[in-house]
Every structure is written in C-alpha cells, then in structure tokens.
Short mmCIF file of C-alpha atoms in Angstrom, two decimals:
data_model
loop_
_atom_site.label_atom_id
_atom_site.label_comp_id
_atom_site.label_asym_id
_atom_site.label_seq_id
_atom_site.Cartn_x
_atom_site.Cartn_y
_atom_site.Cartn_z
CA UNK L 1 0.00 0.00 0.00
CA UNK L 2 1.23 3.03 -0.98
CA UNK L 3 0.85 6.87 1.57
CA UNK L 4 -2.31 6.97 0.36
CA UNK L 5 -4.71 8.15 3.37
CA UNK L 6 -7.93 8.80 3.79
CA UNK L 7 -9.05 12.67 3.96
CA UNK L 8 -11.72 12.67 7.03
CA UNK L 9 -12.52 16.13 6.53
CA UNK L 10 -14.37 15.53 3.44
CA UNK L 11 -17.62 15.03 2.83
CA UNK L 12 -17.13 12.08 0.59
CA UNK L 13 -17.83 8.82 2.75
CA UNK L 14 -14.89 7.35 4.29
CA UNK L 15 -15.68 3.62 2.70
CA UNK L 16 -16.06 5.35 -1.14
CA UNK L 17 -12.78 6.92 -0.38
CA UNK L 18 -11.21 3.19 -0.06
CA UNK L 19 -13.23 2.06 -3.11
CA UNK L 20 -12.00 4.90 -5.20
CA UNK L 21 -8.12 3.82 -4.12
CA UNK L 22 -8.54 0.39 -4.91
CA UNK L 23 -10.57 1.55 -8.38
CA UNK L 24 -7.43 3.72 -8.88
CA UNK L 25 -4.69 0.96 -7.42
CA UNK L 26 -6.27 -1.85 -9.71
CA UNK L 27 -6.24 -0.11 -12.83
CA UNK L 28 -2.55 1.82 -12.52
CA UNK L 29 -1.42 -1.74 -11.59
CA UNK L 30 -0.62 -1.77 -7.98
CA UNK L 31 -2.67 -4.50 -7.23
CA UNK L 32 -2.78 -7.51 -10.28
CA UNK L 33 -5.67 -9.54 -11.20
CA UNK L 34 -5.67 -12.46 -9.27
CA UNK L 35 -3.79 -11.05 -6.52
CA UNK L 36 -4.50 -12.08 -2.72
CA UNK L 37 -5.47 -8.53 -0.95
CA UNK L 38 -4.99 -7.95 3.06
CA UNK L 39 -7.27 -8.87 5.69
CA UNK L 40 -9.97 -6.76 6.71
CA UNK L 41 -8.36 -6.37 10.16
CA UNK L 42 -4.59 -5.24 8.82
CA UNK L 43 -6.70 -2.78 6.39
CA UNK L 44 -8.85 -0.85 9.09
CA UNK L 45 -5.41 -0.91 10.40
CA UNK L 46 -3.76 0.51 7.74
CA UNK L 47 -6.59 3.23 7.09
CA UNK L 48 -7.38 3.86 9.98
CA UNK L 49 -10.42 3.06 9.88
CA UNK L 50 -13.51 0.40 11.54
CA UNK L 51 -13.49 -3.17 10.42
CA UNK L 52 -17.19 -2.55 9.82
CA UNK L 53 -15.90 0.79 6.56
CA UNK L 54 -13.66 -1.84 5.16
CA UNK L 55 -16.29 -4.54 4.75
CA UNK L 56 -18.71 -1.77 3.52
CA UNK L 57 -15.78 -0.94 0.98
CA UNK L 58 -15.35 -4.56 0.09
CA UNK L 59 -18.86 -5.33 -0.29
CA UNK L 60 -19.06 -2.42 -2.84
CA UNK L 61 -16.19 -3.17 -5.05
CA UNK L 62 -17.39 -6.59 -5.18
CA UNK L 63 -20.63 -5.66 -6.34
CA UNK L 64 -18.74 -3.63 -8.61
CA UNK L 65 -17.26 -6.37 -10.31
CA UNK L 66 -13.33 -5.28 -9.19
CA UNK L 67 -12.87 -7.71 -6.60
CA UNK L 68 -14.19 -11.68 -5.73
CA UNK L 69 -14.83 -12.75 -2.08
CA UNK L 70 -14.83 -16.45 -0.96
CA UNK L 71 -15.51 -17.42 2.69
CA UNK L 72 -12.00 -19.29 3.55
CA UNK L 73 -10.23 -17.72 0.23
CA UNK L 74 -9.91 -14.29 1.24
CA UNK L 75 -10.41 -11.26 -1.05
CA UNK L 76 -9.04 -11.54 -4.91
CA UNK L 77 -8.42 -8.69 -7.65
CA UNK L 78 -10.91 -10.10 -10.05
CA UNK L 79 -9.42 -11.90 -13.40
CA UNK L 80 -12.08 -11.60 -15.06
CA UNK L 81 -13.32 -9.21 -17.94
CA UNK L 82 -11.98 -5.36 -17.13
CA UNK L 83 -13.71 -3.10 -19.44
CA UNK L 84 -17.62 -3.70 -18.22
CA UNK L 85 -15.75 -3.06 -14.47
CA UNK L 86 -18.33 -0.61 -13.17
CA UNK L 87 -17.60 2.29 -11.56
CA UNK L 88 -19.45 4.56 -8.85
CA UNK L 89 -21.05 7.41 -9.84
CA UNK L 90 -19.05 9.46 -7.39
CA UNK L 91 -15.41 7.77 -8.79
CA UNK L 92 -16.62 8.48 -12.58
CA UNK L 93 -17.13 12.39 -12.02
CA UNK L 94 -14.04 12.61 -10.97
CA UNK L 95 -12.44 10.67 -12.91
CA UNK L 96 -13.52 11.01 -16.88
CA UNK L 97 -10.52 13.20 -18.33
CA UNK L 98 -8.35 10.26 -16.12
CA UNK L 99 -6.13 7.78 -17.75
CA UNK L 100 -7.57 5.30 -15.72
CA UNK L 101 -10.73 5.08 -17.65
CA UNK L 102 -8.20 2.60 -19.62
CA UNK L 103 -8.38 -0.69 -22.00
CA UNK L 104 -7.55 -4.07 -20.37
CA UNK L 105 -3.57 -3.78 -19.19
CA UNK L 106 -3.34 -7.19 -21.31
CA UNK L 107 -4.64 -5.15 -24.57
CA UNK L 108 -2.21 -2.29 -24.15
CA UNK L 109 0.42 -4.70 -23.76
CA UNK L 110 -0.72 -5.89 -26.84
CA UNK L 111 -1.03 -2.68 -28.56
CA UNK L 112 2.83 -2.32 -27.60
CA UNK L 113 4.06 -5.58 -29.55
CA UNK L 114 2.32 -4.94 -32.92
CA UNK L 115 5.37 -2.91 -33.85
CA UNK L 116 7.64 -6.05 -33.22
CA UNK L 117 8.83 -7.77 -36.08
CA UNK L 118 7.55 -11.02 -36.76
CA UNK L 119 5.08 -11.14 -34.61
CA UNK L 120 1.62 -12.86 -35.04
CA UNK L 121 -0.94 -10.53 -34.51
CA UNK L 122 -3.79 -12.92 -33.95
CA UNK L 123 -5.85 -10.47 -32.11
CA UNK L 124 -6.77 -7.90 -33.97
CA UNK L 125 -10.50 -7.85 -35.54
CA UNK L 126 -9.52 -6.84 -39.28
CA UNK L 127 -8.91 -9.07 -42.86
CA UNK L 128 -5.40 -8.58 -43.93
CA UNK L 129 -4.80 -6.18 -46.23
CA UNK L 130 -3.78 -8.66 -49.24
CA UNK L 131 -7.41 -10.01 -48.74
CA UNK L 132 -9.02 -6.75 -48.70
CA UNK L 133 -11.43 -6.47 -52.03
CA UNK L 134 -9.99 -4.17 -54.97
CA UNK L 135 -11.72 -1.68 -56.79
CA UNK L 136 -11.08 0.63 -59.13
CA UNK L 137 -12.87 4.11 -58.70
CA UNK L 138 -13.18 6.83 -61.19
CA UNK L 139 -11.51 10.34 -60.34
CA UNK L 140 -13.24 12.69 -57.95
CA UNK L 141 -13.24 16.23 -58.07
CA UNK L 142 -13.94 18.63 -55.38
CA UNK L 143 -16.56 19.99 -56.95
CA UNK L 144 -18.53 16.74 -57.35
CA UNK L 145 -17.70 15.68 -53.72
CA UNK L 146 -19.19 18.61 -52.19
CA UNK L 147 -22.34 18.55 -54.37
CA UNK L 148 -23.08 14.42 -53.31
CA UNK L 149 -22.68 16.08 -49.91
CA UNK L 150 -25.45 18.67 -50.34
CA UNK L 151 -27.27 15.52 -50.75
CA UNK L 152 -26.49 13.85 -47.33
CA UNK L 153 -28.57 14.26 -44.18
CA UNK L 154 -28.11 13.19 -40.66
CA UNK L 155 -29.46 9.36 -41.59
CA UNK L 156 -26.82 9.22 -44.27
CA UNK L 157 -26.16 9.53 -48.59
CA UNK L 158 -28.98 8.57 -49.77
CA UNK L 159 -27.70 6.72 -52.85
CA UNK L 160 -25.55 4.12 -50.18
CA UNK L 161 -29.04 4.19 -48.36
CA UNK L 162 -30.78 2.63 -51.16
CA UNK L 163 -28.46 -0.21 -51.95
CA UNK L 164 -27.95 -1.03 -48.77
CA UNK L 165 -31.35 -1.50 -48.02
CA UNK L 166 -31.81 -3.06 -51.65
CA UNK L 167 -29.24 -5.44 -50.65
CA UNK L 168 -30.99 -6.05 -47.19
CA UNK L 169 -34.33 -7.57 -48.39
CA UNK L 170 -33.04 -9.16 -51.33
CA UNK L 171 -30.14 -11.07 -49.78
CA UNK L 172 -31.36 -11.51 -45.92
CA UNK L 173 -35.18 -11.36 -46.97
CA UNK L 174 -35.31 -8.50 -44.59
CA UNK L 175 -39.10 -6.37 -44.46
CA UNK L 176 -38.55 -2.73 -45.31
CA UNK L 177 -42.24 -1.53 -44.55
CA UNK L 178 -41.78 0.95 -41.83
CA UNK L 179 -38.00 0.81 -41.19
CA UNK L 180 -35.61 3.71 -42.08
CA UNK L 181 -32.12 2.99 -42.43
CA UNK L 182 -29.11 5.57 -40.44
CA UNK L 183 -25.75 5.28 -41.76
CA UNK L 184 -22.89 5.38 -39.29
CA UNK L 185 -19.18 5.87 -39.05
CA UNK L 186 -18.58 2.19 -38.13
CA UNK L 187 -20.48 -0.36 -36.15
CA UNK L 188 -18.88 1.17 -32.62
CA UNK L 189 -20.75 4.62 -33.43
CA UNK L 190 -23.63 2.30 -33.83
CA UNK L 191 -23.34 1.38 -30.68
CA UNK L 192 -22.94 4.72 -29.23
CA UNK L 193 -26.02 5.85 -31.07
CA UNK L 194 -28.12 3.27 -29.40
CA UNK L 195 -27.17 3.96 -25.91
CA UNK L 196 -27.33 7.91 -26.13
CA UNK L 197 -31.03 6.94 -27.55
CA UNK L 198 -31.90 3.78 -25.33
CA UNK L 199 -30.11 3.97 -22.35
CA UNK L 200 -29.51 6.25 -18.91
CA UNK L 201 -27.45 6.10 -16.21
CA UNK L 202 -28.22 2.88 -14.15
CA UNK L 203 -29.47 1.07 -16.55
CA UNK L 204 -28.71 -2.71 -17.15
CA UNK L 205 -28.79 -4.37 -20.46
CA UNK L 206 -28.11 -8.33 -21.40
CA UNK L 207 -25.98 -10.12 -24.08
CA UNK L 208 -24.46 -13.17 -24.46
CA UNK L 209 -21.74 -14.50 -22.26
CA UNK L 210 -18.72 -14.55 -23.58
CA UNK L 211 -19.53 -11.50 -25.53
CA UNK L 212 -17.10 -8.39 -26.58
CA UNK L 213 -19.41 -5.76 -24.93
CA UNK L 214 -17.62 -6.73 -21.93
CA UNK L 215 -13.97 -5.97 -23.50
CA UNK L 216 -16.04 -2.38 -24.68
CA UNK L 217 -14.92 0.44 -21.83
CA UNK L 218 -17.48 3.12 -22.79
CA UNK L 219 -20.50 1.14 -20.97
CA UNK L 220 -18.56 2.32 -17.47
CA UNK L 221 -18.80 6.15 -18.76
CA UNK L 222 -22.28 5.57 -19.23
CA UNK L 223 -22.68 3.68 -15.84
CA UNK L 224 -24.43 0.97 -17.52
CA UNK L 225 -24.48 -2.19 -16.63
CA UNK L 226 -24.05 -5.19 -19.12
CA UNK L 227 -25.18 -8.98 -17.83
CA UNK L 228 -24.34 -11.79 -19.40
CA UNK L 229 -26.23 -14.90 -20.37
CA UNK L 230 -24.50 -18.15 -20.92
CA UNK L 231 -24.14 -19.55 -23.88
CA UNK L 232 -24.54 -23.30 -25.27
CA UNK L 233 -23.95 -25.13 -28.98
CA UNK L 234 -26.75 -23.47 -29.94
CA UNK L 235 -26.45 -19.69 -28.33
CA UNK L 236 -27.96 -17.82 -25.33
CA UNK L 237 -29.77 -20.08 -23.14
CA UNK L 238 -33.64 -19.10 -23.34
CA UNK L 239 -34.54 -20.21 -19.85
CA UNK L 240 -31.47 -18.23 -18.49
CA UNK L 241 -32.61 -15.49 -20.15
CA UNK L 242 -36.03 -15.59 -19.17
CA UNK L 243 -35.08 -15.81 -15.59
CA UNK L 244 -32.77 -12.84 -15.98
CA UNK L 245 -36.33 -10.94 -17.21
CA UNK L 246 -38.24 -11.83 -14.64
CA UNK L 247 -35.90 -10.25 -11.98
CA UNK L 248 -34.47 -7.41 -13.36
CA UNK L 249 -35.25 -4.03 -15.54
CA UNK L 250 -33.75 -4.62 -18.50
CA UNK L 251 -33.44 -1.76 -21.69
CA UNK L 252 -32.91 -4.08 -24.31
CA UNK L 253 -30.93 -7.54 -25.06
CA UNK L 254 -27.83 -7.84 -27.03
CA UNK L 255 -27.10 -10.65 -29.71
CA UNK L 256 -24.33 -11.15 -31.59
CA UNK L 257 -26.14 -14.57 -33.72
CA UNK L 258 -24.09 -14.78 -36.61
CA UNK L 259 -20.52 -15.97 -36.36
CA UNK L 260 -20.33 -14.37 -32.59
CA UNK L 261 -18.35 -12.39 -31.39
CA UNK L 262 -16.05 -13.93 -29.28
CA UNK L 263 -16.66 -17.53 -29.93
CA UNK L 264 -17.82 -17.85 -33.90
CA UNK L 265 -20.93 -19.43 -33.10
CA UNK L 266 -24.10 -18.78 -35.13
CA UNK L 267 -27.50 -19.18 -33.31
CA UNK L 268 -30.01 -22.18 -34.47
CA UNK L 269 -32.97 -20.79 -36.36
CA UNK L 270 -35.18 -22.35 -33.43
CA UNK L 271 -33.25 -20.89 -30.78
CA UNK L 272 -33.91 -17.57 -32.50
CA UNK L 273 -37.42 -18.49 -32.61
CA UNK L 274 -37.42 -19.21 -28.60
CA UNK L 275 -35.77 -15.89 -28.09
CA UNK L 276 -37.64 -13.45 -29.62
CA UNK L 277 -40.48 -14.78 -27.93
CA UNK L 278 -39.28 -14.52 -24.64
CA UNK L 279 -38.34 -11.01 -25.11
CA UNK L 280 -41.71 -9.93 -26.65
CA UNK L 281 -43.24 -11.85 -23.91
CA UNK L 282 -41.40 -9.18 -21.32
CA UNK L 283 -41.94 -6.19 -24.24
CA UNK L 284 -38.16 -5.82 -24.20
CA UNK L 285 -36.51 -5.09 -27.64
CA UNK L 286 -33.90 -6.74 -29.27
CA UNK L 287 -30.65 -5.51 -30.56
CA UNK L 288 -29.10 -7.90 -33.69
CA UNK L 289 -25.70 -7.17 -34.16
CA UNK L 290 -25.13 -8.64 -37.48
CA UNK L 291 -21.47 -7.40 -38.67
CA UNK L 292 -20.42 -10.63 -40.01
CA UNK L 293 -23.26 -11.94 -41.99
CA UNK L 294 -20.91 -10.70 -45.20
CA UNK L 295 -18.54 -12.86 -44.52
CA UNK L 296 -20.61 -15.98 -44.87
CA UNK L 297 -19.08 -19.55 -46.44
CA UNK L 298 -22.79 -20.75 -46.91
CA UNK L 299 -26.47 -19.77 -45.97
CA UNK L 300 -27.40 -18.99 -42.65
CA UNK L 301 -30.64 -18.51 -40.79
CA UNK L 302 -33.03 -16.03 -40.76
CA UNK L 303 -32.07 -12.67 -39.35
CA UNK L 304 -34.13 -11.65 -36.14
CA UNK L 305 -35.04 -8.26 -38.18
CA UNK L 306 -36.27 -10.93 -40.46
CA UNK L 307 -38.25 -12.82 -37.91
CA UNK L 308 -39.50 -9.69 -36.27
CA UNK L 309 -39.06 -6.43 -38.04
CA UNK L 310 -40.81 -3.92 -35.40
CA UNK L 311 -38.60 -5.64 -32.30
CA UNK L 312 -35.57 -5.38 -33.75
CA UNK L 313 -33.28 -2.88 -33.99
CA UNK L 314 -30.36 -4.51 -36.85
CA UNK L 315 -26.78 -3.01 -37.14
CA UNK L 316 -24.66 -3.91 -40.09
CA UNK L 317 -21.53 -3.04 -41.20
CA UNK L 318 -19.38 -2.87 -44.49
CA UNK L 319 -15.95 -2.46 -42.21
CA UNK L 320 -15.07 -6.04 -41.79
CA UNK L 321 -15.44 -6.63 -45.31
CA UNK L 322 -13.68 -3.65 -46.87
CA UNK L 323 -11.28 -2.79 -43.98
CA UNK L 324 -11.60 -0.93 -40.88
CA UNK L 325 -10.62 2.85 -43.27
CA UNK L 326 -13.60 2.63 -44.27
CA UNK L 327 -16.19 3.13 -41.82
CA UNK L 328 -19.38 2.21 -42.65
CA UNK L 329 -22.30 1.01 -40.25
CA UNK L 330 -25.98 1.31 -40.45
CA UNK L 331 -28.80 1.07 -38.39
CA UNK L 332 -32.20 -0.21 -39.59
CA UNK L 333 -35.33 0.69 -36.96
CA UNK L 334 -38.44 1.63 -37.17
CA UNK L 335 -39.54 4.90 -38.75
CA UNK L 336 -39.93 6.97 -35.62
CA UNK L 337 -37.08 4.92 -33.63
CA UNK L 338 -34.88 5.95 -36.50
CA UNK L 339 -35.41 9.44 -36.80
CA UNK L 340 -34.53 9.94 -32.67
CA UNK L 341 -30.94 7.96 -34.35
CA UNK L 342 -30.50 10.53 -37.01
CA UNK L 343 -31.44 13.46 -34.67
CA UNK L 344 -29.17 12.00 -32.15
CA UNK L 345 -26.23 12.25 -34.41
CA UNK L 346 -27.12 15.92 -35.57
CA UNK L 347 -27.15 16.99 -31.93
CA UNK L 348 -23.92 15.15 -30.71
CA UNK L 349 -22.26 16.96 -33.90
CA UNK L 350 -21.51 13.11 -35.01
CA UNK L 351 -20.98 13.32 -38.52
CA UNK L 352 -20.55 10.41 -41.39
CA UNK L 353 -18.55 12.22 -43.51
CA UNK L 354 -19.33 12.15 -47.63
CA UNK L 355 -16.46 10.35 -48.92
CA UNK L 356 -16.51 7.16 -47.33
CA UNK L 357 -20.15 6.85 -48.35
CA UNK L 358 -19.38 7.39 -52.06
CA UNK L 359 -16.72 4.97 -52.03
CA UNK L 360 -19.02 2.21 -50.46
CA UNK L 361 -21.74 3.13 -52.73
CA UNK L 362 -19.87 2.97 -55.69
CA UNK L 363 -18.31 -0.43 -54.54
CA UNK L 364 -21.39 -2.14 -53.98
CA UNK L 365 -23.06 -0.94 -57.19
CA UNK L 366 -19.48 -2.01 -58.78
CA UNK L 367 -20.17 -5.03 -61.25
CA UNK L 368 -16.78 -6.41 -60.02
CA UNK L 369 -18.50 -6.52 -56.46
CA UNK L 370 -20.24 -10.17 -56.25
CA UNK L 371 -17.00 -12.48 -57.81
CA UNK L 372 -14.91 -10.33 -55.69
CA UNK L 373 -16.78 -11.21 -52.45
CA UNK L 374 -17.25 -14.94 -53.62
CA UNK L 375 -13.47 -14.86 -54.28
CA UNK L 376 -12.97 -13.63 -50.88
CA UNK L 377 -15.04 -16.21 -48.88
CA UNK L 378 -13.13 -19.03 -50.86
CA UNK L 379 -9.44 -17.55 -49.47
CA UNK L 380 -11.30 -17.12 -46.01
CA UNK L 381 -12.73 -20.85 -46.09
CA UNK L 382 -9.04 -22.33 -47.33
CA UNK L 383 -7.43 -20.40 -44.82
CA UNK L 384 -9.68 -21.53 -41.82
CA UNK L 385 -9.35 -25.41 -43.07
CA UNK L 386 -5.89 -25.33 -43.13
CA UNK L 387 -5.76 -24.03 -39.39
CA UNK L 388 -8.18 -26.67 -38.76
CA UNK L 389 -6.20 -29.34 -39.86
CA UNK L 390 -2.82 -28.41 -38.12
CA UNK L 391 -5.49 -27.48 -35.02
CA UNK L 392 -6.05 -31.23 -35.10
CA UNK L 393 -2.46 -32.30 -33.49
CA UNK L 394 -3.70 -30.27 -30.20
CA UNK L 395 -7.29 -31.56 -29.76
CA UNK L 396 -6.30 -33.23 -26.53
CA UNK L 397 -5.75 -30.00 -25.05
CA UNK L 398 -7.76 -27.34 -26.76
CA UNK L 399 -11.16 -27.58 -28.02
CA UNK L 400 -12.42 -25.76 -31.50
CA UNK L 401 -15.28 -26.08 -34.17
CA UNK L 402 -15.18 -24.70 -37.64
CA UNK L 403 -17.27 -22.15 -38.52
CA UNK L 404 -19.00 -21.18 -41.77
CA UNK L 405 -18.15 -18.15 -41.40
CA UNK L 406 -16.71 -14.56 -39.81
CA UNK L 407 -13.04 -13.91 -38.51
CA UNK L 408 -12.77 -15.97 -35.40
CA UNK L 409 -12.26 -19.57 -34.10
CA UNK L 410 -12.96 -20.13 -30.40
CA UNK L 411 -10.16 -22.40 -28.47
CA UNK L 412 -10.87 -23.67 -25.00
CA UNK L 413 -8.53 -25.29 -23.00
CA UNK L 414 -9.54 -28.88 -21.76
CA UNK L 415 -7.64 -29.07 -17.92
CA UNK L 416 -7.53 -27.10 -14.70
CA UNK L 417 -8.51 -23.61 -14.80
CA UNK L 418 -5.61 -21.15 -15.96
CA UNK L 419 -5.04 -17.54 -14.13
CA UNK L 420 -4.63 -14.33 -16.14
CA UNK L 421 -0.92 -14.57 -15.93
CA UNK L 422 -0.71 -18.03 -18.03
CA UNK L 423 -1.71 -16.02 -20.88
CA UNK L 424 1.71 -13.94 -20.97
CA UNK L 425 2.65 -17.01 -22.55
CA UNK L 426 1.03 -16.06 -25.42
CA UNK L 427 2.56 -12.45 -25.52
CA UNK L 428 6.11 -14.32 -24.91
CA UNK L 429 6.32 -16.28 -27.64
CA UNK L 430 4.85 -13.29 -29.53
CA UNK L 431 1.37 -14.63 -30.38
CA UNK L 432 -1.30 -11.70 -30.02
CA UNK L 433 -4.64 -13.71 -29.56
CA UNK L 434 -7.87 -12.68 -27.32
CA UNK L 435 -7.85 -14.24 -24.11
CA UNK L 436 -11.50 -14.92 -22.54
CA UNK L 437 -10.68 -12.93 -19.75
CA UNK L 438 -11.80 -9.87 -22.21
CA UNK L 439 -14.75 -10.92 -22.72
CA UNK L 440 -16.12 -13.13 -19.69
CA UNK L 441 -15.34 -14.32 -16.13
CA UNK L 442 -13.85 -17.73 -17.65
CA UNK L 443 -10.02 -17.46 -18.05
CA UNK L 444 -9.81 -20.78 -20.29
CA UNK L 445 -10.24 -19.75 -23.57
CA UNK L 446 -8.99 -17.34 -26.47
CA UNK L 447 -10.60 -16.07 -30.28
CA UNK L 448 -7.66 -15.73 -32.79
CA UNK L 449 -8.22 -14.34 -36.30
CA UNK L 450 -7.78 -16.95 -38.49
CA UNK L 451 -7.53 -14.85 -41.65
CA UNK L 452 -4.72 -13.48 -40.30
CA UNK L 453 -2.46 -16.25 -40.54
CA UNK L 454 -0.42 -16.85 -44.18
CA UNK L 455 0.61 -20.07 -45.48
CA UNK L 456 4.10 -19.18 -44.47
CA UNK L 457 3.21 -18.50 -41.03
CA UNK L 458 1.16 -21.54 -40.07
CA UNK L 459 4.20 -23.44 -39.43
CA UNK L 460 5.64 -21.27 -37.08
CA UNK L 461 2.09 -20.59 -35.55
CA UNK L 462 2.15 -24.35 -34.48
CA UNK L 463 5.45 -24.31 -33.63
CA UNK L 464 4.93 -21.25 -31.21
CA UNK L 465 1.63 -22.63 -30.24
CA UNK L 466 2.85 -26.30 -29.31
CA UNK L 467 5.50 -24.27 -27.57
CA UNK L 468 2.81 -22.68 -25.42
CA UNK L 469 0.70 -25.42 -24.75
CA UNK L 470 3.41 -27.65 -23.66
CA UNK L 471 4.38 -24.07 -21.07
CA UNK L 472 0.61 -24.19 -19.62
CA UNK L 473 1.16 -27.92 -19.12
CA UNK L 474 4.28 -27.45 -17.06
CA UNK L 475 2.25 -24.87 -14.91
CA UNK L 476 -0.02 -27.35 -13.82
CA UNK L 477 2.30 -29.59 -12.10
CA UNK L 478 4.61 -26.99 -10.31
#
C-alpha cells in the first residue's frame, strides 16, 4: 500500500474513499488480477479506519465487479473481464478526463508488440490487407464531392441508403415496410447511437456470455451495466434469459447470432425463434448485431429483423469486409425509432462524412462486387481449413469447431482452470490472440483471427503454439 490516506474532513464517505483507491490501485497496476489482498483487520489498520468501513468498501467493489470474495479464500483482484468493471457514480465524475478510464492492461500490452517484427498478430478484428477487395474508382473532383454532400442528411447519402437496403431484403429477406435505415461511421458509433437513444445512467442491459461488450470500456462512462447470459452449442440459453427478465429491468438484449463475437458461433434458427419470444413476452426489444453476416461460407438462418421487423433494432456493417478505413455502419429501426438515431447524431455533432459513403456506394453498385466477395469467402474458407487441420495435433488440449463463417475460431482449454498470468505465454512467444478474460469471467479460452495467418506463417504458428501449450502444461504440475 502506498501513503495513500484517507481525507476525514471531506464530505465524501470514508468507505467510497477506499473504493475509489482500490478503483485507482487496480487499474494503474498496484494490485494484479488475481492477486491475494490484506485482511480486513490489517486494512482498518492501515486506514485507519472500523473493520465494519472496510467490509462496507469490500462489499461495494465486489458488487462492482473489481474484486471476488470467498468465505475461507480471502479477497481476490478479479481476473475476469476489465472493461464492463463498473464504476461509482461518485469515482466516474471525478475521474472522466483520467487515464484510468483505460483498455484491459493485457490489450495495451498488446497494442505495444504490434510494432515487433515477426510477430503474429492474432488479435486484432480486421482481414489482412492482401485479402481486402480491390476496386477501381473513377476520379473525384472537389466539386462533385461537395455537391453528393449537399445531398447527405443526418441518416446518411442517400444513394448508399438505397443499396444497402436493396441489398438487405433481397439477400437476408429482410421487411422494409416501416424501417428507415441511419448510416454510421462504423459499427462502434452504432453502438454509441443506441445507448445515447436507449439507455440512462443505471441502466442494465443483457448479451451473451462470452460476448465483446464486456472488452467495450465506454459502458462504465455511461454507468451501464451489461449482464451476461450463458451460452450453449446453440447460443444464449432461453430459460437463463427468461429468468434474468423476470428479476431485473432490463433496456434491451444484445445478440451477436451470426458468427459471434467472441466464440464464432451462429444461433439455431429455433433458438432464435425461442428468443424473440421470450423477449416480446417481457416487451423488451432486441438488438441484432449482425457485422459478419458478409462474410458468410454458406447460408445462414433467418435474421431476427427478419423474424420480427418492429422488435428489432439490426446493425450492419461494411468495415469487416472492406477494412476498418472505411467506416461504414448502419442502423435499420423503425420509422420513428430511426429518426430519434438521425437526430441524435445531428445533436452530438456526429458526422458520417461524404467520402466514405461514395466509395461504399460505388463499390457495392461495382459489377466487379459479387465475384470479388465470392473470391474472398473461398481464401477465407481455405485459410480456416488449413488451421483446422494443423489445429487437429492439439485436440487433446484445446477444443475448437469450424465455422461457416466470420473472422474468429474459439479455443478452450480442456484441464484445470488457468489464471490471467498463463496467458503472458502467449505475448512471450509473440502470439497476439484474445484471451476470454476480455470478454467473460472464464479465463480458459482465447478467439484468434484466423484470416490473419499466411501459409508461411502456419508453421511457425504451431510451432509457437505447441511451444505454449506444452508451457501451460508445465504450470499445472509446479
């Protein structure tokens, strides 16, 4: 513990004082996850204060998601998911224009080796750039760019409107009868849209669990709390989440079906079914986050925007297909829904600026467009089937399904439970991949980009990998 003392002359409670200095000493480091922390005797001790402050304290960082308590274990840093880490109200005022309103310490170490050489950057959520589609675009002038943007409003160029919604209920058989479509600078403004619209402070939402709203730090800004629902083969258990309903207030649920996000999985057409009648059972709305249904090997099922157009709230987005530069997200709701979006933006100054837009509008109308994506889809499926097959020599340790689809393969290790630290392993042998710590509670899995991984490299990715796994074996036995 470092001078730190409690200031008794303010009017900020004595036992938020201690939960703002362990907020402040878990995040800068001081105390790592996993990490045994005093007795509540030596820390009334140390600040001074009652035994009965400290428990108070304890009690609320608990609740808060920073720390676990076990009767006989004592009291743990947590070493579990850091960004959905809520924060008291009193903590966040103070604390906004802090650096301690930071990403996971294991993603800025992460961050950090991307400029090493020969590294395997597993993590990151982006194709690589050789299998990025290529067009060719006529010349723009200045003159032509600023008249297209005389014909933008707040919802977006109307011309990218069009074919994306053309593209919508011809491809995904998706109703446009009362829905309006907002464009957005990415999915993640999306996302930002839809809780300046939805949500307050307080609130509580639910999404899958594993699920990379809990790796997303701007839900603590917002105070809101995300839940998770467990997951099985076939996605979100319905009775979990109608159990979840019953007890709590909840704005609106989450759902990453299609090739999720962290695991890969797509939802079963009936478990889609069983959902959305749950939640219209409990008139709570649905949000379908469907970024990866363009990178699809084969048919999948139904959309829920499909299934139930005026519960749904659908967001899309063209950056995991054509690169992360260009961001491009939408938003389909209904009418009046939308328009709050599009009024949202204008107010928040968030703009979608013009070029972008033309450059995805002119791509999808390009004639080029269709083989390229097929062409695409074939690398991505080759790719994925040759990690499969090396994947194979470690199936007594790890397990992994293929996908159909989307960026990621889920790995989950098959023996005792490992602690955050086991995963510097990875970053050792420099192999950026996405521990489930980032996403969940569970510490025994990671998502690696598959499409990230040459031919040339897949050798030494098993050779690093095999390296790793025979590390985490060691650690068992010592």
């Amino acid at each position: 513990m470092t001078d730190w003392q409690i200031d008794k002359q303010k009017k900020q409670p004595l036992y938020q004082q201690i939960v703002t200095y362990f907020i402040e000493a878990i995040q800068n480091g001081d105390y790592t996850p996993g990490e045994q922390l005093p007795a509540e005797r030596k820390l009334a001790t140390q600040f001074g204060v009652n035994r009965s402050t400290i428990v108070k304290a304890l009690d609320e960082l608990r609740s808060l998601g920073w720390i676990t308590r076990k009767r006989g274990s004592g009291t743990q840093v947590s070493e579990g998911r850091w960004g959905n880490r809520q924060t008291p109200l009193s903590y966040l005022r103070s604390s906004l224009s802090s650096p301690y309103l930071q990403q996971d310490p294991f993603v800025e170490e992460i961050q950090r080796l991307r400029t090493k050489d020969q590294i395997l950057d597993l993590y990151t959520g982006d194709l690589p750039q050789e299998l990025l589609p290529d067009f060719q675009f006529p010349a723009f002038t200045w003159e032509m760019i600023r008249n297209e943007s005389l014909q933008s409003t707040p919802a977006g160029y109307p011309p990218l409107q069009e074919v994306l919604m053309r593209h919508l209920t011809e491809d995904f058989g998706i109703p446009l009868s009362g829905q309006k479509l907002v464009i957005t600078s990415g999915s993640t403004q999306g996302i930002t849209l839809l809780m300046q619209v939805l949500l307050t402070s307080g609130d509580s939402i639910l999404t899958e669990d594993p699920s990379f709203l809990f790796s997303l730090p701007l839900f603590t800004t917002m105070n809101v709390r995300v839940l998770g629902i467990k997951q099985d083969e076939e996605g979100m258990r319905p009775k979990d989440l109608e159990q979840a309903l019953k007890e709590q207030k909840i704005k609106f649920v989450y759902l990453n079906p299609t090739f999720q996000n962290p695991t890969g999985r797509t939802m079963s057409l009936g478990r889609r079914k069983e959902i959305i009648a749950i939640c219209q059972r409990y008139q709570v709305p649905i949000i379908e986050d469907d970024i990866f249904s363009e990178l699809a090997f084969t048919p999948q099922p139904e959309k829920f925007k499909a299934l139930a157009p005026d519960s749904v709230i659908y967001l899309g987005s063209l950056s995991k297909l054509f690169g992360s530069s260009i961001k491009i997200g939408w938003l389909l709701a209904p009418e009046a829904l939308a328009d709050q979006f599009a009024q949202a933006k204008k107010r928040m100054s968030i703009e979608t600026t013009i070029f972008p837009q033309l450059l995805a509008n002119l791509a999808l109308r390009s004639m080029e467009y269709p083989q390229q994506q097929q062409d695409l889809l074939k690398k991505m499926a080759q790719k994925q089937h040759a990690l499969i097959q090396r994947l194979d020599a470690f199936s007594e340790d790890w397990a992994f399904q293929q996908t159909t689809g989307g960026l990621y393969l889920w790995l989950q290790w098959q023996h005792a439970p490992l602690k955050r630290r086991d995963w510097t392993l990875f970053l050792k042998n420099d192999c950026l991949v996405a521990p489930a710590f980032l996403f969940s509670n569970d510490t025994n899995g990671f998502r690696l980009n598959y499409t990230r991984l040459s031919e040339n490299q897949l050798d030494l990715f098993c050779q690093q990998f095999r390296k790793i796994t025979t590390q985490l074996k060691e650690h068992l036995y010592e």
